[in-house]
Short mmCIF file of C-alpha atoms in Angstrom, two decimals:
data_model
loop_
_atom_site.label_atom_id
_atom_site.label_comp_id
_atom_site.label_asym_id
_atom_site.label_seq_id
_atom_site.Cartn_x
_atom_site.Cartn_y
_atom_site.Cartn_z
CA GLN A 1 24.72 -5.51 16.33
CA ALA A 2 26.80 -6.17 19.38
CA PRO A 3 27.81 -9.73 20.28
CA GLU A 4 26.29 -9.47 23.77
CA VAL A 5 22.74 -8.80 22.49
CA ASP A 6 20.29 -10.94 20.57
CA GLY A 7 19.30 -8.39 17.94
CA SER A 8 17.58 -9.06 14.64
CA THR A 9 17.52 -7.53 11.18
CA THR A 10 14.15 -6.98 9.53
CA LEU A 11 13.92 -6.67 5.74
CA GLN A 12 11.36 -4.21 4.39
CA GLY A 13 10.38 -3.40 0.82
CA GLY A 14 11.44 -5.17 -2.36
CA ASP A 15 10.17 -8.56 -3.50
CA LEU A 16 10.23 -10.35 -0.15
CA ALA A 17 7.59 -12.88 -1.25
CA ALA A 18 10.22 -14.51 -3.48
CA LEU A 19 12.52 -15.24 -0.52
CA GLU A 20 12.82 -18.73 0.95
CA PRO A 21 14.66 -19.96 4.05
CA GLY A 22 18.36 -20.16 3.25
CA ASP A 23 18.32 -17.44 0.57
CA LEU A 24 21.09 -14.86 0.83
CA VAL A 25 20.25 -11.20 0.35
CA ARG A 26 22.60 -8.23 0.23
CA ALA A 27 20.82 -5.47 2.15
CA ARG A 28 21.34 -1.85 3.16
CA VAL A 29 20.64 -0.90 6.76
CA VAL A 30 18.27 2.08 6.75
CA ALA A 31 17.29 2.38 10.41
CA ALA A 32 17.84 1.06 13.90
CA ASP A 33 15.20 0.24 16.48
CA GLY A 34 17.03 -0.26 19.77
CA VAL A 35 19.43 -3.16 19.15
CA ASP A 36 17.52 -4.31 16.04
CA LEU A 37 18.26 -3.20 12.48
CA VAL A 38 15.88 -2.41 9.62
CA ALA A 39 17.22 -3.02 6.11
CA THR A 40 16.06 -2.91 2.50
CA PRO A 41 17.13 -5.61 0.03
CA VAL A 42 19.69 -4.49 -2.54
CA GLU A 43 20.53 -7.73 -4.35
CA MET A 44 19.50 -11.38 -4.30
CA ILE A 45 22.51 -13.69 -4.02
CA ASP A 46 22.32 -17.25 -5.35
CA ALA A 47 22.74 -19.42 -2.25
CA ARG A 48 24.39 -22.27 -4.18
CA ARG A 49 26.95 -19.93 -5.77
CA ALA A 50 27.73 -18.33 -2.40
CA ARG A 51 28.36 -21.74 -0.77
CA ARG A 52 30.73 -22.80 -3.58
CA GLY A 53 32.71 -19.55 -3.19
CA ARG A 54 33.68 -20.23 0.43
#
């Protein structure tokens, strides 16, 4: 995604029902739709662990 556009990334597939706002997910981009990306989740990342690792 370019800095001059307001694109988004949409997650598809996987266990998306388990996601909550603030969760971090490693994802693989599988398609593009204009300036937007489509990705599939690869790995759930513990948000608390990720914040501590900064």
